[in-house]
XYZ file of C-alpha atoms in Angstrom:
566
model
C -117.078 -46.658 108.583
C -114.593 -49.500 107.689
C -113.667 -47.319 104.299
C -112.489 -44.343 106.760
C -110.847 -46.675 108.978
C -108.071 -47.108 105.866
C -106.415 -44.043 105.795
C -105.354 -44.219 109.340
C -103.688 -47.570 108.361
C -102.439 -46.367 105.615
C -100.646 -43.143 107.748
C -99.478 -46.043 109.980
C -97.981 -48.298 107.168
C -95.973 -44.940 105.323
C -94.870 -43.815 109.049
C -93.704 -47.984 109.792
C -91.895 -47.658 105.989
C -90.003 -44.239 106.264
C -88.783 -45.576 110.100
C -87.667 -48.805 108.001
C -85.978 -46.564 105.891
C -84.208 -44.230 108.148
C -83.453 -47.454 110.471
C -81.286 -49.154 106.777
C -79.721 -45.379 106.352
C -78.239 -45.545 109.658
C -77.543 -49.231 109.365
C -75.789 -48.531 106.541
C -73.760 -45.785 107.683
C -72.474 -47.508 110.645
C -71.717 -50.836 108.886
C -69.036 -49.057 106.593
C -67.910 -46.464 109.797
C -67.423 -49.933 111.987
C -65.159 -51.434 108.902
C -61.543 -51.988 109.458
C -59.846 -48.730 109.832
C -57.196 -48.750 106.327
C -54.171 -48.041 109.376
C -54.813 -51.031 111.643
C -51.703 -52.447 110.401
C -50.658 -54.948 113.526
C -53.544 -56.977 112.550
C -51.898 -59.614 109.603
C -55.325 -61.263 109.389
C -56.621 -58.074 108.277
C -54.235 -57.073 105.824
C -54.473 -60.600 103.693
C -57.834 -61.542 101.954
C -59.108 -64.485 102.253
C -58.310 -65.737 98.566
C -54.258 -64.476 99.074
C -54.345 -66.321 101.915
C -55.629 -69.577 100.206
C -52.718 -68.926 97.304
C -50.592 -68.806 99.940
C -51.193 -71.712 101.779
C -51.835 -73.944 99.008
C -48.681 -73.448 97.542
C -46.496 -73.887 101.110
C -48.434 -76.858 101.162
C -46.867 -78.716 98.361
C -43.645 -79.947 98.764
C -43.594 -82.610 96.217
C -45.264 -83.695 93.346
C -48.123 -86.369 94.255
C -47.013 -87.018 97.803
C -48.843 -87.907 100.505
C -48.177 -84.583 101.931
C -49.681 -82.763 99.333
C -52.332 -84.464 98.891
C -53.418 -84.382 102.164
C -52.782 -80.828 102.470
C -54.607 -79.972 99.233
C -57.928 -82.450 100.375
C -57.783 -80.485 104.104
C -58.445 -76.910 101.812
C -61.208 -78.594 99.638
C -62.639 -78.893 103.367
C -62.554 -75.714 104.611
C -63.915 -74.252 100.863
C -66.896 -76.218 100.934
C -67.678 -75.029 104.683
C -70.532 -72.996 104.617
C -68.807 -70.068 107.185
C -67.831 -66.930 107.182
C -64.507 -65.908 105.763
C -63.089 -64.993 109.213
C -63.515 -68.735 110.032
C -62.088 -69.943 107.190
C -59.190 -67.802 107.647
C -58.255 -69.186 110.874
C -58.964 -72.577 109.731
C -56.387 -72.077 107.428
C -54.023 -70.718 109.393
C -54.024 -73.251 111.927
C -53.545 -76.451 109.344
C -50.982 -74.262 107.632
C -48.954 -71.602 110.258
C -46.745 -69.966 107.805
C -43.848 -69.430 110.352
C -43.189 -73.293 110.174
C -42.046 -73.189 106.590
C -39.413 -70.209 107.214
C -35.631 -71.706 107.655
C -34.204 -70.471 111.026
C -32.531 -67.216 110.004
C -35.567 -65.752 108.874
C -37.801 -66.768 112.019
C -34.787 -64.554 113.879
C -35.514 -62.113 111.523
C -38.662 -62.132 112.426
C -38.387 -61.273 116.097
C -35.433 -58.643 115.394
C -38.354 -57.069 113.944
C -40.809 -57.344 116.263
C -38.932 -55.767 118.875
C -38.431 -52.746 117.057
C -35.285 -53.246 115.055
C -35.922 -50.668 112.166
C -33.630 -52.140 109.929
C -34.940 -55.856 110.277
C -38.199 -54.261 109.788
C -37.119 -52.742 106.795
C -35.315 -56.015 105.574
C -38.198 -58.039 106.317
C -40.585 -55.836 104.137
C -38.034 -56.192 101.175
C -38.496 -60.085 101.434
C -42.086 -59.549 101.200
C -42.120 -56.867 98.397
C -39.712 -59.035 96.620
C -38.914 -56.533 93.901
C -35.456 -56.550 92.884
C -36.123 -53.231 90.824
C -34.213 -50.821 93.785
C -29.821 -50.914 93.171
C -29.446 -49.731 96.630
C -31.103 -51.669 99.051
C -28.424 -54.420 99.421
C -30.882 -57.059 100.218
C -29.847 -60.987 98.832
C -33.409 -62.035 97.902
C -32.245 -65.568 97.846
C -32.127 -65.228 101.479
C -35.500 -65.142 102.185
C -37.192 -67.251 99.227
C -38.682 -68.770 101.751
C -41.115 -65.673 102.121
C -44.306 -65.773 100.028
C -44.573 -62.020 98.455
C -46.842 -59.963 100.000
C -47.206 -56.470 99.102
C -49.827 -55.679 102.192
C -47.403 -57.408 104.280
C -44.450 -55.419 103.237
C -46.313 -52.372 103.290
C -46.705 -52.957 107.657
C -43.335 -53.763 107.722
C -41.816 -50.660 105.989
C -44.064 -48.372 107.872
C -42.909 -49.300 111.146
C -38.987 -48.815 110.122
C -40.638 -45.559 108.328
C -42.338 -44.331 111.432
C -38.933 -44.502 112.999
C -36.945 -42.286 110.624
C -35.406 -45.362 108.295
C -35.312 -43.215 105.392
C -35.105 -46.590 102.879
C -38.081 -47.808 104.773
C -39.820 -44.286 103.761
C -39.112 -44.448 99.943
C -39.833 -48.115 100.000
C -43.611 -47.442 101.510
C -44.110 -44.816 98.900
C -43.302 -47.004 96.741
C -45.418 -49.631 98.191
C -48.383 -47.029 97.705
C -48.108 -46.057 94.157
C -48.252 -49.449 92.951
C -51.145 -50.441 94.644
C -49.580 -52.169 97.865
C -51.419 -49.217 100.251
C -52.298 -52.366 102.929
C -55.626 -50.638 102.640
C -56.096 -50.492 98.803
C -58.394 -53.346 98.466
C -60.598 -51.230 101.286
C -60.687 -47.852 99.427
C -63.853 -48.293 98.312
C -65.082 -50.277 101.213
C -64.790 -47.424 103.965
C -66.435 -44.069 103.843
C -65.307 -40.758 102.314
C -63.569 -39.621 105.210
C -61.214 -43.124 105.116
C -60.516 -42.624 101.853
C -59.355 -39.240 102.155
C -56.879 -40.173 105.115
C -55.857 -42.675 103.097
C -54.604 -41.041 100.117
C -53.404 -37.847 102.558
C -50.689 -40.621 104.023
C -50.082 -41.708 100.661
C -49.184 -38.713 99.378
C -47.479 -38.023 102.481
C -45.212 -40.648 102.680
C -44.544 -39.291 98.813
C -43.467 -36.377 100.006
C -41.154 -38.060 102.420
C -39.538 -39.950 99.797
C -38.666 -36.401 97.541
C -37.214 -35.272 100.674
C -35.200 -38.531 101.255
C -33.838 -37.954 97.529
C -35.168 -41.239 96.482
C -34.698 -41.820 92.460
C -38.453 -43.373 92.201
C -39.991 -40.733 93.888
C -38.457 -37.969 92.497
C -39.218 -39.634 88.793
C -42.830 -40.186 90.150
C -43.547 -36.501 91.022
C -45.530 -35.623 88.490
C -48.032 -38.059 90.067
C -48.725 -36.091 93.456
C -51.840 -34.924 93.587
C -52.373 -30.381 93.787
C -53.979 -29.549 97.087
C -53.206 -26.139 97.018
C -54.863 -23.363 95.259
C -55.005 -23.607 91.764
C -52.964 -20.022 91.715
C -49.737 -21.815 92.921
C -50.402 -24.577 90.369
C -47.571 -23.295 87.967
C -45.087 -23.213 90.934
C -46.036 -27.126 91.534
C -45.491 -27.568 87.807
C -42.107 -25.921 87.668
C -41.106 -28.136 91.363
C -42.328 -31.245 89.868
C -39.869 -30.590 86.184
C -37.097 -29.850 89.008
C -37.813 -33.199 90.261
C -37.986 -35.413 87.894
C -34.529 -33.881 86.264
C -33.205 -34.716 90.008
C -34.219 -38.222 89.661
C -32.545 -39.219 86.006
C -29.225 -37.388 87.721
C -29.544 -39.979 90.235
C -30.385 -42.271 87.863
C -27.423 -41.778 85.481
C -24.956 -41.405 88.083
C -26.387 -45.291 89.164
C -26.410 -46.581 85.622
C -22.875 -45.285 85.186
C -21.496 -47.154 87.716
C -23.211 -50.562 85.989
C -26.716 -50.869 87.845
C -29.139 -52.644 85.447
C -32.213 -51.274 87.240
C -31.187 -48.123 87.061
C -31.001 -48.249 83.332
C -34.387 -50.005 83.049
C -36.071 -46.894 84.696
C -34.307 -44.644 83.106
C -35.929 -46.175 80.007
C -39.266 -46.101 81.504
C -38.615 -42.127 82.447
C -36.150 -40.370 80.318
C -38.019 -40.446 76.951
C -35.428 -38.825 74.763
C -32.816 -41.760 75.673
C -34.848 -44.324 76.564
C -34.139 -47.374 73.662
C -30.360 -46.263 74.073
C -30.833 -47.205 77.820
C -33.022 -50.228 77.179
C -29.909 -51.557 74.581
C -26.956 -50.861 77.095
C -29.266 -52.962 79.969
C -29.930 -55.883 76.713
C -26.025 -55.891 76.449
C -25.312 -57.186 80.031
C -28.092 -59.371 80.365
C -31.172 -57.755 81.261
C -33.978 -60.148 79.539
C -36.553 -56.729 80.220
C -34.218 -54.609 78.337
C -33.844 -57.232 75.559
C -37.470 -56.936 75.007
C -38.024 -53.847 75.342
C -35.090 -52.912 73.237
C -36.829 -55.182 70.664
C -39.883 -53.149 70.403
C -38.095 -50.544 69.412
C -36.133 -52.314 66.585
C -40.097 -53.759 65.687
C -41.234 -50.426 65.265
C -38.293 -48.800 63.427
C -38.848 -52.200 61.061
C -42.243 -50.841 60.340
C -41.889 -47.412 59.912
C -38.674 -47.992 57.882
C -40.509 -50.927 55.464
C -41.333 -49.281 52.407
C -39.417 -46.894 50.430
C -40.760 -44.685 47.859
C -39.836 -44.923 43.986
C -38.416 -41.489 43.581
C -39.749 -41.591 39.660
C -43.485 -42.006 39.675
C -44.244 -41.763 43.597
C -45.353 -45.358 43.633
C -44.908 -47.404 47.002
C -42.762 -50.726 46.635
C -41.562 -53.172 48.704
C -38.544 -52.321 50.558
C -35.363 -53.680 49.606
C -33.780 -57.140 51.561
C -31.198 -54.490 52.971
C -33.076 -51.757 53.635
C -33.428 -50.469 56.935
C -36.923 -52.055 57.638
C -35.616 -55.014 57.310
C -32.375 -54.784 59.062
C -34.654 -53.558 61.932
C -36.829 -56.558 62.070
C -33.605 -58.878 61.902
C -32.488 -57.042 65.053
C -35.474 -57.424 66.916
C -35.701 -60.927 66.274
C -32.519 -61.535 67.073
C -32.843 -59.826 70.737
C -35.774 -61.757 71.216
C -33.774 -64.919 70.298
C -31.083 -63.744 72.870
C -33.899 -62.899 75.228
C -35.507 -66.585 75.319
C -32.020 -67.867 75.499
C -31.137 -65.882 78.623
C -33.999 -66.727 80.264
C -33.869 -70.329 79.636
C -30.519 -70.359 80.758
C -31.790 -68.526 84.100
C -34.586 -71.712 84.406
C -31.755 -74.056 84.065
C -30.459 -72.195 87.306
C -33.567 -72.153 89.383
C -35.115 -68.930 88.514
C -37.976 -68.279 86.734
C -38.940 -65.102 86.504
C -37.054 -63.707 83.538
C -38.676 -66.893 81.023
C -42.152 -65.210 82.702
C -41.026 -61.900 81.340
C -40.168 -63.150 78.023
C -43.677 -65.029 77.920
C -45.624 -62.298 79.005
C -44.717 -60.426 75.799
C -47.496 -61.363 73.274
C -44.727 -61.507 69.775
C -42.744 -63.403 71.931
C -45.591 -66.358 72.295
C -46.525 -65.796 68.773
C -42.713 -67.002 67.664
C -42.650 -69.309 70.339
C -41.917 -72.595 67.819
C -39.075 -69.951 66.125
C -37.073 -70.088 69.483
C -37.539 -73.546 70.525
C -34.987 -74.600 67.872
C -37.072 -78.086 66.921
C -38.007 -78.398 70.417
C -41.811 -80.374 71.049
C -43.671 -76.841 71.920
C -45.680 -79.562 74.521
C -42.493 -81.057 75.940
C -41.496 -77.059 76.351
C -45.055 -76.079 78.372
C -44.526 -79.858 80.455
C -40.786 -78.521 81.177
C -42.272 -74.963 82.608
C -45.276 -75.416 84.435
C -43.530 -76.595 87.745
C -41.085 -73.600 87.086
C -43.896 -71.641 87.166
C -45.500 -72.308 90.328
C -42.693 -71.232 92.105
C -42.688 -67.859 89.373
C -46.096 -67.382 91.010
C -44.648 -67.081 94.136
C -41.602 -64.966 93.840
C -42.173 -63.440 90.515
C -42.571 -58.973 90.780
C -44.881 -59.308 87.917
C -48.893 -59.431 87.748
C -49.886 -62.955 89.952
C -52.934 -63.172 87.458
C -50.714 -63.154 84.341
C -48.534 -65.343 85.322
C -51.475 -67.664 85.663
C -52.787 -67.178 82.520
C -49.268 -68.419 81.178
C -49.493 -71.203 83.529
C -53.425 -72.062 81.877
C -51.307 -71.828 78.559
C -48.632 -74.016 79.224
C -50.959 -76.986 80.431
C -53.248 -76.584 77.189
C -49.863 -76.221 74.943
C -48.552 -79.471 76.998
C -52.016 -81.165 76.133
C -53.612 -82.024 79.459
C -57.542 -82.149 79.335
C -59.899 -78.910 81.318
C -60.202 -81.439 84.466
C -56.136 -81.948 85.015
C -55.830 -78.497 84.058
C -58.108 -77.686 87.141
C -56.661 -79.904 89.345
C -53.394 -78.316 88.779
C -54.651 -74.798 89.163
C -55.869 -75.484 92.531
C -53.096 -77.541 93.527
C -50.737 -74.225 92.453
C -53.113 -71.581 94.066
C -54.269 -70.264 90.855
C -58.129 -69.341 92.128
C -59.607 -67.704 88.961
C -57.810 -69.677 86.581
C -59.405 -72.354 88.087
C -63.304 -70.748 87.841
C -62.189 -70.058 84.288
C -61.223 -73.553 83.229
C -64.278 -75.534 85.448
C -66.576 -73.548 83.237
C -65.187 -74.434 80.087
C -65.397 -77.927 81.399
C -69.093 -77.291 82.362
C -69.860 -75.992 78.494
C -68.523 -78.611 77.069
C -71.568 -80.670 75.293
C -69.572 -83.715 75.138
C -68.611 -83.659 78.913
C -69.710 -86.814 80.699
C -71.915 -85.875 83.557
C -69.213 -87.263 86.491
C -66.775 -84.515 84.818
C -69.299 -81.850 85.077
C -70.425 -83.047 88.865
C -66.574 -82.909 89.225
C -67.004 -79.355 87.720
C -69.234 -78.151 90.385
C -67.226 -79.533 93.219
C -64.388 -77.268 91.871
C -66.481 -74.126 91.497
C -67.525 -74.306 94.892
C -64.028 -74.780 95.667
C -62.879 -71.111 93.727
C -66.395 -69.804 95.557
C -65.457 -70.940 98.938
C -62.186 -69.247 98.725
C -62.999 -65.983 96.778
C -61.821 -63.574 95.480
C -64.954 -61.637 95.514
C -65.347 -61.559 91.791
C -65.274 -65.454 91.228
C -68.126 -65.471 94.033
C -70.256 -62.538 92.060
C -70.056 -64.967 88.816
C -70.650 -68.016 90.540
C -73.662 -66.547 92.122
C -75.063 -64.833 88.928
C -74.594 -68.242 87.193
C -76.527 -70.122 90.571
C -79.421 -68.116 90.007
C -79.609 -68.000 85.953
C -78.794 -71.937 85.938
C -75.994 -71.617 83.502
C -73.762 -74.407 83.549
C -74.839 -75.093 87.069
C -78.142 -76.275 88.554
C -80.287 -73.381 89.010
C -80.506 -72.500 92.716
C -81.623 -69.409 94.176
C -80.642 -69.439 98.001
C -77.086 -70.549 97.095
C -77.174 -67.793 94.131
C -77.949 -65.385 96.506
C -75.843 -66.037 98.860
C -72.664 -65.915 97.026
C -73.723 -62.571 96.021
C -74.117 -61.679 99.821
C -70.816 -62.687 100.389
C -68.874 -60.765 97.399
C -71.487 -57.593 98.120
C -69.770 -58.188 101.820
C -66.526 -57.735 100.135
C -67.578 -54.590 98.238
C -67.631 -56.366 95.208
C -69.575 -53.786 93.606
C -71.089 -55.863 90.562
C -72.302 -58.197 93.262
C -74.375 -55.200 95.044
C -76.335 -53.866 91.851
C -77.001 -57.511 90.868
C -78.322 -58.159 94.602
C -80.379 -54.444 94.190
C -82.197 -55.998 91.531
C -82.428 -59.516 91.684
C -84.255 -58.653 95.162
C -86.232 -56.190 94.108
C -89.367 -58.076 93.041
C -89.552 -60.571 96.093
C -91.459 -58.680 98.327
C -91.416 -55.632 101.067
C -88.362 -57.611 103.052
C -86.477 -58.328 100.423
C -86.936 -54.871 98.574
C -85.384 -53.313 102.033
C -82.729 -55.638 101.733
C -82.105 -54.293 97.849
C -82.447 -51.017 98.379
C -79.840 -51.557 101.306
C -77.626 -53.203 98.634
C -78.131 -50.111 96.434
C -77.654 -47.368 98.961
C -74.334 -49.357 99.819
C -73.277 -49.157 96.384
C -73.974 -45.408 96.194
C -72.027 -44.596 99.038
C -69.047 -46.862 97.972
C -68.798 -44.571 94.743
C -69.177 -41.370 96.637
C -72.637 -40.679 94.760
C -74.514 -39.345 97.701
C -77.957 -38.644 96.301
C -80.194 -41.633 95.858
C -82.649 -40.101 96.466
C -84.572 -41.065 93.876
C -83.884 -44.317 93.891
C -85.676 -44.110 97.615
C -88.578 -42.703 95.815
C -89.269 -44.850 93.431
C -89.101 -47.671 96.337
C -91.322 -46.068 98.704
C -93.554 -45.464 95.674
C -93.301 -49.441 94.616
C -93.806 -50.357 98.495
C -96.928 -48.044 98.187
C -98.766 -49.298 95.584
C -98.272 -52.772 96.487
C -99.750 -52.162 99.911
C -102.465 -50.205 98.078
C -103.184 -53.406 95.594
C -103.511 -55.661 99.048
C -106.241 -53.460 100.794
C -108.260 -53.323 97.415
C -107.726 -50.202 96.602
C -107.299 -48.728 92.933
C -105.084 -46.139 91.982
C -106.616 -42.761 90.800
């Protein structure tokens, strides 16, 4: 009697298990419909990530080297990391030890309220301060104005939609603008938000794109070639032809600007007009531009090496091309820019600015030849001279925040500081990954003593309190492995938990599996992990994946009640 008793239970158990599974379905579902909607752009909070937010902060909060101030201010955000809350708390935490407002001089706090009642061209001023990209020649904006504005290119992005949605046609092409480099204040939730999100998404991207082609803007019309075919594919050739019309719109636009002496202008005509473009580059190198020094370099580096061997005309063999031959004359040249380059940008350091000597040091030959340009300057007492420089680079610098860390990293190991100053420094200047990077090093290190490697940890749950999501994933993949940390499965797992709840999607398939094997609970929990990861990628079928889960669940409920498989 008891044996027939099981297969009612066992009807029972696989109807509890597919309710489960419907029930984490529709969880699912409406946990990414009830995300942030990629338009809610009043909301600042939402716009910033936690981790920009941190940058920010951290670097407002240093206003002189090793004063009380700062050190203060820099102990208060050790705090808040090593609070075990949720980023929404942290956030406001943060924002009420550090209100950015206070650190803005008066004319830009006026600014600020021109703009919030619905001035569209303070609007459109303000998001210039916060794009802080001095590639446009026509939007008559003196940058040194608002320097003190931390760059923001979510925050811009609100700003210049509001002057957009009111006709400012400047405000229009800036947004696009905004969009195609990966300012959309929604980009970072693309992938967080379902199908339909995404689709509006990119629809007001390409939109706004549009908008910009209309408005005649140089960019856009150069850019054309970008926007995406939504019509049928037998009108394809007419986009084709439309798209050719406007790009040779744009470099007219272009060229009349360069004519009249814009350097930017010349710079993207470089980037865009390929038959011209090292001419271009070399007329921005002769008044000054350190990128068209550079690039115009290049150019004279690659003529060197296709023009570096000549070929005996008697018995075909290859030799070595003459000291006046036009290999080498190129090479001279592009030395010789680069020489004029780091000389330029120097001189700009001398005068406050930065960001040029970060252009010149992004460029890998130029590193490589550092000690060539230095003229018997200490390379060390050159990287000591430039890292302060480059905090404030980080800051108001156009170029990629995360390289311009990297060259900070550099410039601290060239000046000969040790991993543990080197982390200090990168979390007193904001730099959050740099500073996961360098507190494992310090962590591998055999011949660390164990206070530097507790010192270590303290730092890594520092970068992990903060984000961004991918410092969390490999802090909590090295938790539970034990690798360089003490092995620890519930704080493992929930640093995963938190980058998974930033759609950090290495984070979700390492929670999928990790969970799999720790029972009927936890598998629910991975397979919600997986499902989420699925839909995040647009692959709508895991279906089998569900199988396989069910069939796992099934077994292991068989294997309880005693009963073998067939």
């Amino acid at each position: 009697m008891k044996k027939y008793l099981k297969i009612p239970l066992f009807v029972l158990g696989l109807f509890i298990v597919l309710v489960l599974l419907v029930a984490t379905g529709i969880l699912i579902e409406l946990e990414i419909e009830a995300l942030p909607q990629p338009f809610d752009y009043d909301d600042p909070e939402s716009l910033v990530s936690l981790a920009e937010r941190t940058e920010r902060y951290i670097i407002r909060a240093n206003p002189g080297k090793d004063s009380p101030e700062r050190i203060a201010a820099i102990k208060a955000l050790e705090d808040i990391a090593l609070l075990d809350v949720s980023d929404d708390e942290k956030s406001r935490l943060i924002h009420a030890r550090f209100p950015e407002e206070s650190f803005w001089t008066e004319d830009m706090k006026y600014l600020l309220k021109t703009a919030e009642s619905g001035d569209a061209e303070a609007q459109f001023q303000l998001g210039c301060y916060y794009l802080k990209d001095t590639r446009f020649w026509d939007d008559g904006i003196d940058y040194e104005r608002g320097k003190c504005i931390i760059k923001s290119g979510a925050l811009a992005g609100k700003w210049f939609r509001r002057a957009a949605l009111q006709g400012h046609k400047k405000a229009q092409n800036r947004l696009f603008f905004c969009y195609s480099i990966g300012y959309h204040p929604s980009s970072k939730k693309l992938f967080m938000a379902n199908k339909k999100t995404r689709e509006l998404a990119l629809r007001e991207t390409d939109e706004w794109h549009l908008k910009a082609i209309a408005n005649k803007d140089p960019h856009a019309l150069l850019e054309s070639r970008s926007i995406p075919i939504h019509e049928a594919r037998e009108t394809e050739k007419e986009l084709e032809e439309e798209r050719w019309r406007n790009m040779e719109e744009g470099l007219a636009l272009a060229r009349e600007a360069a004519s009249q002496g814009h350097v930017q202008a010349m710079l993207l005509l470089g980037r865009y007009d390929y038959y011209g473009s090292d001419e271009w580059f070399r007329q921005a190198a002769e008044l000054g531009s350190v990128e068209g020094m550079l690039r115009h370099a290049d150019t004279c580096e690659w003529e060197a090496k296709e023009n570096g061997e000549t070929e005996n005309e008697d018995d075909g063999v290859v030799d070595e091309a003459a000291p006046d031959s036009a290999g080498n004359i190129s090479a001279a040249k592009a030395d010789q820019w680069r020489r004029k380059a780091f000389d330029t940008a120097m001189k700009h350091l001398d005068e406050g600015d930065a960001a040029d000597l970060c252009t010149f040091l992004l460029n890998d030959s130029c590193r490589e030849h550092l000690d060539d340009y230095l003229d018997g300057e200490d390379k060390a007492a050159f990287a000591s001279r430039i890292r302060e420089p480059l905090r404030e680079a980080f800051v108001q610098t156009t170029g990629d925040r995360e390289q311009i860390g990297n060259i900070y990293t550099w410039a601290e190991k060239v000046a000969g500081e040790d991993d543990k100053t080197i982390c200090r420094h990168c979390l007193e200047a904001g730099y959050l990954s740099e500073l996961y990077t360098i507190a494992m090093v310090m962590l591998e290190n055999d011949n660390a003593d164990p206070q530097e490697k507790t010192e270590a940890i303290r730092l890594l749950r520092v970068a992990g309190g903060f984000g961004p999501p991918d410092v969390r994933y490999m802090l909590g993949v090295r938790y539970l492995d034990g690798k360089g940390v003490p092995q620890n499965w519930e704080e493992g797992i929930r640093l995963l938990r938190q980058a998974a709840g930033q759609r950090e999607s290495g984070a979700m398939m390492e929670l999928s599996g990790r969970l799999w094997h720790g029972g009927p609970w936890k598998r629910i929990e991975s397979l919600k992990w997986y499902l989420k990861y699925r839909l995040m990628w647009e692959d709508d079928s895991p279906t089998g994946y569900c199988i396989d889960w069910l069939n796992g669940l099934w077994n292991s409920i068989r294997g309880k009640m005693g009963i073998k498989s067939e």
